Tab-separated table of C-alpha atoms in Angstrom:
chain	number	residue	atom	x	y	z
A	8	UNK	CA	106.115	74.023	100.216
A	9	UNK	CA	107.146	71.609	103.110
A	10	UNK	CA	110.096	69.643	103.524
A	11	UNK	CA	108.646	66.372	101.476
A	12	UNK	CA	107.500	68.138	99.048
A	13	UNK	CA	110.893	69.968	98.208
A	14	UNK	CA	112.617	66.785	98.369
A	15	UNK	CA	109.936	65.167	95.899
A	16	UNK	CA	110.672	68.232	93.633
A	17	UNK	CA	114.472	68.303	93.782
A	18	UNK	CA	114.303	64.403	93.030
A	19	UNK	CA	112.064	64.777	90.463
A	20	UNK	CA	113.776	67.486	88.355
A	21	UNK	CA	117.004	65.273	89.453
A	22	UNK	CA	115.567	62.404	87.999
A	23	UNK	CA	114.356	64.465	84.886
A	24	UNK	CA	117.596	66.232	83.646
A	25	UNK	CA	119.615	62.598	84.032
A	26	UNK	CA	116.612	61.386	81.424
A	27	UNK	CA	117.403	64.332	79.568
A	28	UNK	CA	121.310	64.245	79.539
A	29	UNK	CA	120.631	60.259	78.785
A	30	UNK	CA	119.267	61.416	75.724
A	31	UNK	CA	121.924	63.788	75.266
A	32	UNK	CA	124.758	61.042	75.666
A	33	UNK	CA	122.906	58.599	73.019
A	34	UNK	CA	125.158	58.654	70.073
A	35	UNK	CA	122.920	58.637	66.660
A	36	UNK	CA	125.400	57.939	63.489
A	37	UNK	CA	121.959	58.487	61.010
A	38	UNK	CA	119.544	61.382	62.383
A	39	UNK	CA	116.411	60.265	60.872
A	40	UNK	CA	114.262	62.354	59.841
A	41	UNK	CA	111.480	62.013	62.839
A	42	UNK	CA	114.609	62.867	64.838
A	43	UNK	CA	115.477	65.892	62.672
A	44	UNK	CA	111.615	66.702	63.333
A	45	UNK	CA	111.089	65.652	67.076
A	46	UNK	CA	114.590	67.790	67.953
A	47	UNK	CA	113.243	70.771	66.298
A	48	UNK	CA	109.967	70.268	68.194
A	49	UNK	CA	111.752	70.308	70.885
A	50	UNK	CA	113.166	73.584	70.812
A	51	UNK	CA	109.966	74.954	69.970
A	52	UNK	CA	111.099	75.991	66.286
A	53	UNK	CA	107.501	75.742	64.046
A	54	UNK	CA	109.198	74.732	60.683
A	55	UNK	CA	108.306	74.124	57.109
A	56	UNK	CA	109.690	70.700	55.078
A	57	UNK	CA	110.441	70.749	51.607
A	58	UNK	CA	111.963	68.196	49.906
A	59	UNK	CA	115.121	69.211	47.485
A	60	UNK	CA	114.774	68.534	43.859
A	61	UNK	CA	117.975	65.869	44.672
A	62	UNK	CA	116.953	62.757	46.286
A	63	UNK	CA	117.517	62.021	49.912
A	64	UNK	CA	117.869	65.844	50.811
A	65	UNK	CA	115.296	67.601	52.634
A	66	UNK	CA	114.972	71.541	53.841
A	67	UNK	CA	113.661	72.922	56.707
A	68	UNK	CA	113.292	76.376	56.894
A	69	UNK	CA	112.267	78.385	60.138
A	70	UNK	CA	112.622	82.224	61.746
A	71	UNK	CA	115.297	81.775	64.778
A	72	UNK	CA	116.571	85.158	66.281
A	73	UNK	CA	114.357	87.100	63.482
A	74	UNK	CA	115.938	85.545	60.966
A	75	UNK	CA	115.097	82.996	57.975
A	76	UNK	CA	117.076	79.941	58.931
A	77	UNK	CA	117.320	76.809	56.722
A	78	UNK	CA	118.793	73.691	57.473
A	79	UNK	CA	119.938	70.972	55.157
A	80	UNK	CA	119.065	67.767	55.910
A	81	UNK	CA	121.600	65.163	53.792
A	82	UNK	CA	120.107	61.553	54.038
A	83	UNK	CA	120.555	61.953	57.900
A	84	UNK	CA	124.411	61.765	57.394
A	85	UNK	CA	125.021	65.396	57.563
A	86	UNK	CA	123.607	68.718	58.599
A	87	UNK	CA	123.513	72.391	57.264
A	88	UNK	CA	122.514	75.457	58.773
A	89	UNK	CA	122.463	78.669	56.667
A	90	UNK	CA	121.547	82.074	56.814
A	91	UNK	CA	121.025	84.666	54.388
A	92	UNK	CA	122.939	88.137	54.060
A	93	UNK	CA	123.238	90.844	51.654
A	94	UNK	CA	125.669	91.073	49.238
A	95	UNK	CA	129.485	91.644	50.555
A	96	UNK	CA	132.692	92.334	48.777
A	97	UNK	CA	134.762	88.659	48.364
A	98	UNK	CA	137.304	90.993	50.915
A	99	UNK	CA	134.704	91.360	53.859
A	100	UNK	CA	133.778	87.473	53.020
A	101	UNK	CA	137.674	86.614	53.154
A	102	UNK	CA	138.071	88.642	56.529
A	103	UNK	CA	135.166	86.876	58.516
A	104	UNK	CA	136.211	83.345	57.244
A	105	UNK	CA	139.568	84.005	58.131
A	106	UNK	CA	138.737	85.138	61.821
A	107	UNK	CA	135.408	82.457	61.947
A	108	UNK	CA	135.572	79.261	63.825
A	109	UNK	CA	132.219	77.520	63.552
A	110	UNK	CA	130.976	79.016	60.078
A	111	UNK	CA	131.988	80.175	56.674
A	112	UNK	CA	130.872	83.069	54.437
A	113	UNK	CA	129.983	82.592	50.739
A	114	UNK	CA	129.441	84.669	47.925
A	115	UNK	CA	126.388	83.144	45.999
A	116	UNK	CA	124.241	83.794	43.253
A	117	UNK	CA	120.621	83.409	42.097
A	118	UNK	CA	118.159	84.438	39.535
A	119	UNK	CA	117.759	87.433	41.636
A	120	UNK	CA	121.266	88.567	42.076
A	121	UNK	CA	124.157	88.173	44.168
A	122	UNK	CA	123.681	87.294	48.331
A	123	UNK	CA	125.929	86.227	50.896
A	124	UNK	CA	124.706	83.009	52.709
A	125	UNK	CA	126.513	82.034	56.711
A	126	UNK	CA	126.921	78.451	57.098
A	127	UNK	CA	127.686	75.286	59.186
A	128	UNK	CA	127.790	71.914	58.641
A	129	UNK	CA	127.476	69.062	61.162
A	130	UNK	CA	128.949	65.502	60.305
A	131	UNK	CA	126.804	62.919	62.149
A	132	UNK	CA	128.827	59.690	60.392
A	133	UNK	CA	130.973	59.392	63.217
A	134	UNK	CA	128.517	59.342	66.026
A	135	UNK	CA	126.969	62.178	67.646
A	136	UNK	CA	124.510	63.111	70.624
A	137	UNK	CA	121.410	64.883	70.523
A	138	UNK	CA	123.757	67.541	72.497
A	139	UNK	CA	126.010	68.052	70.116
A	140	UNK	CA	123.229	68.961	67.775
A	141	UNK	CA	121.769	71.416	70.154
A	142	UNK	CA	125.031	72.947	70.239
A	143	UNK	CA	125.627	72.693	66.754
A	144	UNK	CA	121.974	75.431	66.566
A	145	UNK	CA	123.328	77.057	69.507
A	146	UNK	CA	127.071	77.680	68.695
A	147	UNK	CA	125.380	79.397	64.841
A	148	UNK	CA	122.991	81.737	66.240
A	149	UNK	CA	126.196	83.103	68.213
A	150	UNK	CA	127.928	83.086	64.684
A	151	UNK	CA	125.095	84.661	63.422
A	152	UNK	CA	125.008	87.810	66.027
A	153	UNK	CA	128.686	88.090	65.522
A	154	UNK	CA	128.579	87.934	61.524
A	155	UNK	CA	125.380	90.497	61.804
A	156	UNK	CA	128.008	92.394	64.315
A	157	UNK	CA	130.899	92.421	61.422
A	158	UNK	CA	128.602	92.824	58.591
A	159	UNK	CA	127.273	96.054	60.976
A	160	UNK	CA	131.066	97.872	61.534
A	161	UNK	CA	131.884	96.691	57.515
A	162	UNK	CA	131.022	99.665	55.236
A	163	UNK	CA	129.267	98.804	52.449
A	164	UNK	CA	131.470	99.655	48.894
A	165	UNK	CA	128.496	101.567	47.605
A	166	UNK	CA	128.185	105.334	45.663
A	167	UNK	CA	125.421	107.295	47.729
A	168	UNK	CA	123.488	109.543	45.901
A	169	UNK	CA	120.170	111.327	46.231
A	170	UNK	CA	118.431	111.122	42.970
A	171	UNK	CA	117.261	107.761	41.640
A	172	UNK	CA	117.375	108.312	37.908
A	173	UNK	CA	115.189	106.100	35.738
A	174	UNK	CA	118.761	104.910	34.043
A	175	UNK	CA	119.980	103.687	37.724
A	176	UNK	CA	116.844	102.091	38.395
A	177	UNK	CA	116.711	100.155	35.175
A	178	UNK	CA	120.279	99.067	35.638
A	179	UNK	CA	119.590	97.746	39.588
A	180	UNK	CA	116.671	95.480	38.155
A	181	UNK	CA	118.718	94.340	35.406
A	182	UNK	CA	121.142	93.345	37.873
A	183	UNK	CA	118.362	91.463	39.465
A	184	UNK	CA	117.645	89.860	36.348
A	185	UNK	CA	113.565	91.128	37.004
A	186	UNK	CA	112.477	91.069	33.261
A	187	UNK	CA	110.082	94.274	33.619
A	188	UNK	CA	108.037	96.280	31.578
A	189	UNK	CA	108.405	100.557	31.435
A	190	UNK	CA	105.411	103.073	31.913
A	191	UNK	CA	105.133	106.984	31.832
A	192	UNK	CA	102.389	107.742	33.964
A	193	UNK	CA	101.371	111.497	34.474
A	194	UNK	CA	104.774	112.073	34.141
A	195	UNK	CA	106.134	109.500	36.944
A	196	UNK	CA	108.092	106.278	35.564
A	197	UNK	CA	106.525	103.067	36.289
A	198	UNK	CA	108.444	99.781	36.207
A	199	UNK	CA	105.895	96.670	36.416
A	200	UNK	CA	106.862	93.107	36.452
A	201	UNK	CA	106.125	89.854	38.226
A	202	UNK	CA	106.906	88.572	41.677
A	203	UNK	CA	106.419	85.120	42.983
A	204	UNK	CA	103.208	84.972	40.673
A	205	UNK	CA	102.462	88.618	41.556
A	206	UNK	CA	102.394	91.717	39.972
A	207	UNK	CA	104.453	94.432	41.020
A	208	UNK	CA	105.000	97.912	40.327
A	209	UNK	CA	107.784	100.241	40.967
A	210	UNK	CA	106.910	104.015	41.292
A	211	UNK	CA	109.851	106.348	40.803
A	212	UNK	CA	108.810	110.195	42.080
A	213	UNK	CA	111.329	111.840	40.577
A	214	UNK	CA	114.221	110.313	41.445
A	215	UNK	CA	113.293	111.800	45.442
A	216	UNK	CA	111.606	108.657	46.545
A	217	UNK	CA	110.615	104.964	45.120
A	218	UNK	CA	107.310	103.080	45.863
A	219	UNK	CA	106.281	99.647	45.284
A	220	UNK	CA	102.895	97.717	45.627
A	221	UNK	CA	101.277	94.685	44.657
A	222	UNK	CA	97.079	94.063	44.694
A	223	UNK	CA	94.861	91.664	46.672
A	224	UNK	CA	91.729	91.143	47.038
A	225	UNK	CA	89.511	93.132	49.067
A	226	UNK	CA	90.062	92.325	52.612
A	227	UNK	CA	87.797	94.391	55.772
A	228	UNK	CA	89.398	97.288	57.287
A	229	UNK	CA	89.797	95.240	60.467
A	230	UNK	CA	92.064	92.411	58.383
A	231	UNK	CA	93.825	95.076	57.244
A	232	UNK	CA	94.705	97.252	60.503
A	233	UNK	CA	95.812	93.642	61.733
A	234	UNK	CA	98.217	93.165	59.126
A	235	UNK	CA	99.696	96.826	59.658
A	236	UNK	CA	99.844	95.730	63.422
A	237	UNK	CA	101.938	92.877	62.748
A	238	UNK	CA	104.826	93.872	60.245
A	239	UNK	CA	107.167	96.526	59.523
A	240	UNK	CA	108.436	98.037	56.576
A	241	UNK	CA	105.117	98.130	54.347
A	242	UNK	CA	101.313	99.661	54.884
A	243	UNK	CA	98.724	97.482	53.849
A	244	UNK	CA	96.008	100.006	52.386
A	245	UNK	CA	92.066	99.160	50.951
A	246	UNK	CA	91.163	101.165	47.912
A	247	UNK	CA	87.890	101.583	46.548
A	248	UNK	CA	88.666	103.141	42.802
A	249	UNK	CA	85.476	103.968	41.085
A	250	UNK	CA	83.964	100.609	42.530
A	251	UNK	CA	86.833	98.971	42.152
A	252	UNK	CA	87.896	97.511	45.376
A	253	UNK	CA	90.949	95.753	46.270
A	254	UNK	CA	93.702	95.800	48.862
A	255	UNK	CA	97.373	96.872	48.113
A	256	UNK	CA	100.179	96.184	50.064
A	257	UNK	CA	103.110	99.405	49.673
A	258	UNK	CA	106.148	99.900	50.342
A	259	UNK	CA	108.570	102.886	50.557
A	260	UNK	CA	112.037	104.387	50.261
A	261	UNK	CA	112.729	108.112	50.740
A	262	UNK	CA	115.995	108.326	48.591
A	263	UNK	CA	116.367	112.139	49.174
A	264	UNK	CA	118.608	111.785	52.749
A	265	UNK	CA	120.903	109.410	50.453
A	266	UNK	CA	120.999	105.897	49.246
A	267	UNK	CA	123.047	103.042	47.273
A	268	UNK	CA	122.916	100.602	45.220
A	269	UNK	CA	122.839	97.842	47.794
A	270	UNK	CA	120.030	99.941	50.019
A	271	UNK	CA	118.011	100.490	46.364
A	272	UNK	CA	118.249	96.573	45.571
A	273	UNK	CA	117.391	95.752	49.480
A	274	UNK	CA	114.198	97.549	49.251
A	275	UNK	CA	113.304	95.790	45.900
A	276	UNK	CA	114.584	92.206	47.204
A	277	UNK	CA	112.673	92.370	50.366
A	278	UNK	CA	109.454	93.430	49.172
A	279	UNK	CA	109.125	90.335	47.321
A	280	UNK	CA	109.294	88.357	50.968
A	281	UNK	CA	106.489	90.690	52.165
A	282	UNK	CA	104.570	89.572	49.168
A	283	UNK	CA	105.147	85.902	49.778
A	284	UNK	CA	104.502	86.520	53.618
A	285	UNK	CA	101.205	88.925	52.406
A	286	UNK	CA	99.992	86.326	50.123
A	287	UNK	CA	99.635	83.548	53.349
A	288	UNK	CA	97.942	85.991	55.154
A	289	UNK	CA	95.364	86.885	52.656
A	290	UNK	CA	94.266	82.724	51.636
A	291	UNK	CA	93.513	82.674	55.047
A	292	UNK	CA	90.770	84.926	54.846
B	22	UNK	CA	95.528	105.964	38.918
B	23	UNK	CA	94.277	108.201	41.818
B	24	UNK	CA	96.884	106.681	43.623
B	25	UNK	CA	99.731	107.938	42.430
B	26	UNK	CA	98.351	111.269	42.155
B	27	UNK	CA	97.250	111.508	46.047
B	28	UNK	CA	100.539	110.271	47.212
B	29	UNK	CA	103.057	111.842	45.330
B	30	UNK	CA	101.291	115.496	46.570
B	31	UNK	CA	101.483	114.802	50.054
B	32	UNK	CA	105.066	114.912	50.783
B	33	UNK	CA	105.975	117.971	48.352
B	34	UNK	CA	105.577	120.380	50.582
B	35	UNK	CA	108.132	119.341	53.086
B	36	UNK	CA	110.469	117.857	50.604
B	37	UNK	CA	112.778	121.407	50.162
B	38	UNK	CA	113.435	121.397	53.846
B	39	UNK	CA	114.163	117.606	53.647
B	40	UNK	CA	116.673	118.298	51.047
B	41	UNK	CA	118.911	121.195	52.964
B	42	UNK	CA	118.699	118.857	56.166
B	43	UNK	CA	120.180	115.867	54.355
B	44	UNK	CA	122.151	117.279	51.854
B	45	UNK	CA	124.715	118.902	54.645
B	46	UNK	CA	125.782	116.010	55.994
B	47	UNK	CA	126.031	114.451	52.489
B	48	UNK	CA	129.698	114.364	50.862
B	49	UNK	CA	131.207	111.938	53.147
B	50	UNK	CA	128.121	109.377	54.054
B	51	UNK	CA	128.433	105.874	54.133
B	52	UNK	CA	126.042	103.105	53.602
B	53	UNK	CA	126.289	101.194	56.699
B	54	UNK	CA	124.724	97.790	57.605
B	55	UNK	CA	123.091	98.733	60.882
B	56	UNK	CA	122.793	101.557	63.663
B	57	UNK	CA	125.000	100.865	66.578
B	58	UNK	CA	123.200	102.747	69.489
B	59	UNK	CA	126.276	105.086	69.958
B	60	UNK	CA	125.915	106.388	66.311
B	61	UNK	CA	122.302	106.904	66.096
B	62	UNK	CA	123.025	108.779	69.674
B	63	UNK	CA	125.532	111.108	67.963
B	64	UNK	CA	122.910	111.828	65.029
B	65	UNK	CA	120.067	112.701	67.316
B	66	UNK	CA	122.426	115.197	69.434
B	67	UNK	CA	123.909	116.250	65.848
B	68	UNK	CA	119.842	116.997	65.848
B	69	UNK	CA	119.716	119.026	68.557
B	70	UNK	CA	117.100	116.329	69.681
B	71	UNK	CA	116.959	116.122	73.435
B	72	UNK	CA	115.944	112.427	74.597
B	73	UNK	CA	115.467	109.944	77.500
B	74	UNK	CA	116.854	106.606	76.770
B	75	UNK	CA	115.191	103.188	78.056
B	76	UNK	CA	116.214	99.976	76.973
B	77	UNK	CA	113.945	97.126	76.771
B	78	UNK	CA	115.148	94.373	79.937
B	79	UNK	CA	113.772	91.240	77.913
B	80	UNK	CA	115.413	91.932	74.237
B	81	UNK	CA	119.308	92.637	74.117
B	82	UNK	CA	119.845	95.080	71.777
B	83	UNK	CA	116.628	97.017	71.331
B	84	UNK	CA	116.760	100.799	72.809
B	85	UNK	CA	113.631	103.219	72.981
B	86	UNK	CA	114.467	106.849	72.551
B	87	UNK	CA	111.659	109.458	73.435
B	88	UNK	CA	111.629	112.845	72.706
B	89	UNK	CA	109.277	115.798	71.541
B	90	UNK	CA	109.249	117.194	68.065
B	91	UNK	CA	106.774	119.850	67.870
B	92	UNK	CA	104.940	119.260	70.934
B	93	UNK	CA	104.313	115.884	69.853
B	94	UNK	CA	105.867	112.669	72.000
B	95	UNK	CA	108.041	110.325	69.883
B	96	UNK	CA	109.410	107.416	70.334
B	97	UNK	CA	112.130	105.902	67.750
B	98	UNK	CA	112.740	102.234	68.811
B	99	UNK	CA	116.364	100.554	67.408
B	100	UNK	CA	116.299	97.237	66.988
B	101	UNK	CA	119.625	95.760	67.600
B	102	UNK	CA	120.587	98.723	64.731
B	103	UNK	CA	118.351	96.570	62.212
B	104	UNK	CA	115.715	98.778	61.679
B	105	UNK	CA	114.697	101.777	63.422
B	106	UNK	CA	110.906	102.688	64.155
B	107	UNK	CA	109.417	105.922	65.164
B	108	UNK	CA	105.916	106.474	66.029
B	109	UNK	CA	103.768	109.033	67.984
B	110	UNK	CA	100.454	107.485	69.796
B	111	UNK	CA	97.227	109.772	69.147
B	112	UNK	CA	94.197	108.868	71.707
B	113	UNK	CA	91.518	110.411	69.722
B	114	UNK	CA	89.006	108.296	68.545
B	115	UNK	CA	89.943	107.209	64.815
B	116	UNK	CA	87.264	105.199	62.896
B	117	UNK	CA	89.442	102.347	60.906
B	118	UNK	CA	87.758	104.064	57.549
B	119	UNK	CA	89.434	107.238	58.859
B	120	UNK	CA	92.920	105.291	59.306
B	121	UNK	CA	92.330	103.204	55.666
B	122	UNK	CA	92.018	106.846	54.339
B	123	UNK	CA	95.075	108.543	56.155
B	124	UNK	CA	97.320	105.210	54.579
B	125	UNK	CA	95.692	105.740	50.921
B	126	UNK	CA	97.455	109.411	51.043
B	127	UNK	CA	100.044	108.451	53.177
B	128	UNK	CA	103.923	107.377	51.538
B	129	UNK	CA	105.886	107.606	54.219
B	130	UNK	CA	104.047	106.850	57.341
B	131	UNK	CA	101.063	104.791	58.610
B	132	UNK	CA	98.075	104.509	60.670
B	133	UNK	CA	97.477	101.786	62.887
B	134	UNK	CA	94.892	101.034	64.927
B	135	UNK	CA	95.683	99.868	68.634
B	136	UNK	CA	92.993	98.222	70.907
B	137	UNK	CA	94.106	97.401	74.293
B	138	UNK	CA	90.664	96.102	76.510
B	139	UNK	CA	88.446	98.645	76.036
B	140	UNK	CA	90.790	101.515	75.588
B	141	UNK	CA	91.134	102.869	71.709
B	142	UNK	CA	94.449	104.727	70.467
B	143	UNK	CA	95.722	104.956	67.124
B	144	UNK	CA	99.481	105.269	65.792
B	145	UNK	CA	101.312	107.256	63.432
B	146	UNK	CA	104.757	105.311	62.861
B	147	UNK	CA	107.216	104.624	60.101
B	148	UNK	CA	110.111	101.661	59.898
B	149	UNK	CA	113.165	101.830	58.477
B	150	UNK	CA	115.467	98.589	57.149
B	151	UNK	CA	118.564	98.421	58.044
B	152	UNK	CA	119.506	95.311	57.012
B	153	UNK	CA	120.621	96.334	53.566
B	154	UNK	CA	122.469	99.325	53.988
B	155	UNK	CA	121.691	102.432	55.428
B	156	UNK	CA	123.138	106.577	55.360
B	157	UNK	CA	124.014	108.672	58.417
B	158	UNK	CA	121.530	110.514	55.655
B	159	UNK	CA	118.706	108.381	55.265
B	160	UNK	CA	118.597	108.495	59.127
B	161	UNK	CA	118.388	112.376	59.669
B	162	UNK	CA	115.936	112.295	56.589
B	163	UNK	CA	113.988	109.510	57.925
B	164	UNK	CA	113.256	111.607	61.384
B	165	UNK	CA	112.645	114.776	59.226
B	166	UNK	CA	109.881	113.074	57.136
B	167	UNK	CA	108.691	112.191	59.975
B	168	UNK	CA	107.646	115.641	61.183
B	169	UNK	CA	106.013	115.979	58.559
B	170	UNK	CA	103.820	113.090	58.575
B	171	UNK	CA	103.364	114.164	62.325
B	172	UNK	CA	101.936	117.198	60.607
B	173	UNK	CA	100.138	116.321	58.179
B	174	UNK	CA	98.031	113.923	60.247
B	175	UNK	CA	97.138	116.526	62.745
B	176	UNK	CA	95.798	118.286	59.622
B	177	UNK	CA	94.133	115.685	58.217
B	178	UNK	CA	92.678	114.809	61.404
B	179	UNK	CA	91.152	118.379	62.574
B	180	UNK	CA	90.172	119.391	58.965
C-alpha cells in the first residue's frame, strides 16, 4: 500500500467511525420498532418477533453467548433483557442482587416449575443514544458471565442420591406440573406424557439411569448423522421396528455416580427445548 | 419395544464397577452448577488419569484434556464448566447404517459420522449438562461409562 492510499484509508475509516459515533450521539426518546430491528441487525443477532398477548409489547428472542436471550420491547419506551437460570434458593437470589449493579435476580414460576430469570431494564423516555443501547446488551452479557460465575461457586441445596425410585420420579414431574400417564413395561417403569404437542416418554432402568425420547418421522441416515453433528446432550437414532420406521430423538442420565433433584428436573426441562429445536429441524426436511 | 430391551442390556455389564467407583466418593458430594477447570483437574488426578492440557485461543473458557484410557486417545472438552464432552475418534471406515445401529443399542454414548474433504472418521463421544447441577460423582461416573462405551464399540465393531 503506498502513501495515498494509506491516507485514503485512514480518512476513510476516519470519516466512517465519526458517521458511526454520529449515530451513536443521536438521542431517540421512542426506539421504534425498525430501530429495535435494524440495531439488532446490526450486531449480527438473527432473532425471532413475537408479539405479547398485551398490546404494544413485543419479544424478541435470540442465542447471545450460548444462551436464550429475550428482550422486551415496551411500546418503544422501555427495554428488557432477560435470561433464564435454574432454580436458586431466594438466599443465593438475595446475595447476587445485593452485590449486582446492572441486573436483578428473580425467583419465577411457570406451568413447568420454578426458574430463576437475570434481568435489565433500559428507560429510553428520557433520551438515549444508539450507544447507550449497545452498552445496555454489552454491560448484560458481562452480568450474565458473572451471574453464570456465582450461580457456578453457589452449591445447589439438593439431597444426592443414586437410585431414582419410581416414587421420586413421580414427585419431580408433579413438581413440574407434567400431567403423565404410568406404564410397567418388561418390568421397567414408563412415564409418558406430552411435550410442546409431542409425546414423550420417560424410561426409568431401575432407578440406575433415566431415558427419554420422543418420535419423528423417518428421516435418511445422512439427516440424521447431521443432527448428531450439530447438538449435544441427545442421539438422534432411525429405527426400523418390524417395518415400522421412524426416527427418535434420546436422551440420557446415568444417575448411578449421583444426582438431585435439580440435576433430575434439568434433564427433564431441557429435553423439551431439544424437542422444540428437533421439531424445526425435521419440517425442514 | 425392542428398544428398551437392547438398551437397557448394554450397559449391565459395566454397571457393578460403575457403582464401587462412584459410590466412594459419595457421602459428602455436592450438586454443583458447573466444572471450574481446577476441580475437574483435581478429579482426573483423583483418577489417576495422566493428561496434556490445551486450551482453545479463540473461546475463553473452553479447555481440551487428552489422555489414554485403555490404549484408546480421549479427549474430554469443558466448556466454560457447562458441559463436559468426551469423545475418542475411530478412522475405520463406518457405513452410517453401521453408526444408526451402534446409537439404537447405545444409552450412553454416540456415533457420529465426521467427513472432512475426502477423509472419513467416525466418533464415539458423550456430553454431559452442567447447567443444572452436577456431582463430583456424576463426573467420575460419567468418564467410567465412558470406558465402557469405548469398549463396547470396539466389540461391536470387530464382531
Amino acid at each position: 500500500m503506498n502513501f495515498n492510499r494509506l491516507l485514503l484509508a485512514v480518512v476513510l475509516v476516519a470519516v466512517d467511525g465519526a458517521a458511526a459515533r454520529a449515530q451513536d450521539d443521536k438521542i431517540f426518546k421512542l426506539f421504534t420498532t425498525e430501530q429495535t430491528e435494524a440495531f439488532l441487525q446490526s450486531l449480527k443477532i438473527d432473532f425471532k418477533k413475537t408479539p405479547a398477548k398485551k398490546d404494544g409489547i413485543l419479544y424478541y428472542d435470540f442465542q447471545r453467548g450460548g444462551r436464550s436471550m429475550r428482550l422486551y420491547w415496551y411500546e418503544g419506551k422501555d427495554l428488557m433483557l432477560d435470561v433464564v437460570f435454574g432454580k436458586m434458593t431466594l438466599e443465593q437470589i438475595n446475595a447476587w442482587n445485593v452485590r449486582a449493579k446492572f441486573s436483578r435476580a428473580c425467583l419465577h414460576r411457570d406451568d413447568k416449575g420454578e426458574f430463576v430469570a437475570l434481568e435489565a431494564n433500559l428507560d429510553i423516555l428520557g433520551g438515549v443514544s444508539e450507544g447507550a443501547v449497545r452498552q445496555f446488551f454489552n454491560v448484560f452479557e458481562e452480568e450474565i458471565k458473572a451471574f453464570a460465575k456465582f450461580l457456578g461457586s453457589a452449591p445447589l441445596d439438593d439431597d444426592i442420591y443414586t437410585k431414582v425410585t419410581k416414587e421420586k420420579l413421580e414427585s419431580i414431574l408433579k413438581a413440574l406440573n407434567i400431567d403423565f400417564k404410568k406404564v410397567e413395561v418388561k418390568g421397567s417403569i414408563v412415564f409418558e406424557f406430552e411435550s410442546n404437542k409431542h409425546k414423550l416418554k420417560l424410561f426409568n432402568f431401575s432407578g440406575d439411569d433415566l431415558m427419554i425420547d420422543a418420535h419423528f418421522k423417518k428421516l435418511p441416515l445422512a439427516d440424521v448423522n447431521q443432527y448428531n453433528l450439530n447438538r449435544k446432550f441427545i442421539r438422534c437414532v432411525a429405527y426400523n421396528i418390524n417395518g415400522s420406521e421412524y426416527t427418535s430423538l434420546e436422551s440420557n442420565l446415568d444417575c448411578v455416580g449421583g444426582v438431585s433433584d435439580s440435576i433430575v428436573r434439568n434433564f427433564i426441562r431441557s429435553f423439551d427445548d431439544e424437542v422444540k429445536e428437533f421439531s424445526k429441524y425435521v419440517q425442514g426436511k | 419395544m425392542p428398544s428398551l430391551r437392547s438398551k437397557s442390556g448394554s450397559a449391565t455389564s459395566i454397571l457393578l464397577l460403575c457403582v464401587v467407583g462412584a459410590a466412594a466418593a459419595q457421602e459428602k458430594d455436592k450438586a454443583q452448577r458447573s466444572v471450574p477447570a481446577a476441580k475437574l483437574e483435581s478429579i482426573l488426578k483423583e483418577m489417576k488419569i495422566k493428561y496434556e492440557k490445551t486450551s482453545d485461543a479463540k473461546n475463553e473458557g473452553v479447555h481440551f484434556y487428552d489422555f489414554d484410557r485403555n490404549n484408546f486417545k480421549v479427549r474430554m472438552h469443558n466448556y466454560n464448566g457447562r458441559d463436559l464432552w468426551l469423545d475418542v475418534h475411530f478412522t475405520d471406515k463406518i457405513s452410517l447404517e453401521e453408526v444408526n445401529q451402534w446409537n439404537v443399542r447405545a444409552k450412553f454414548s454416540r456415533a457420529v459420522q465426521l467427513n472432512k474433504g475426502d477423509k472419513q472418521s467416525t466418533s464415539l463421544e458423550a456430553q454431559l449438562d452442567c447447567d443444572g447441577g452436577v456431582t463430583d460423582g456424576m463426573i467420575r461416573q460419567f468418564i467410567l461409562r465412558f470406558d465402557g462405551e469405548v469398549k463396547a464399540f470396539v466389540q461391536f465393531l470387530t464382531k
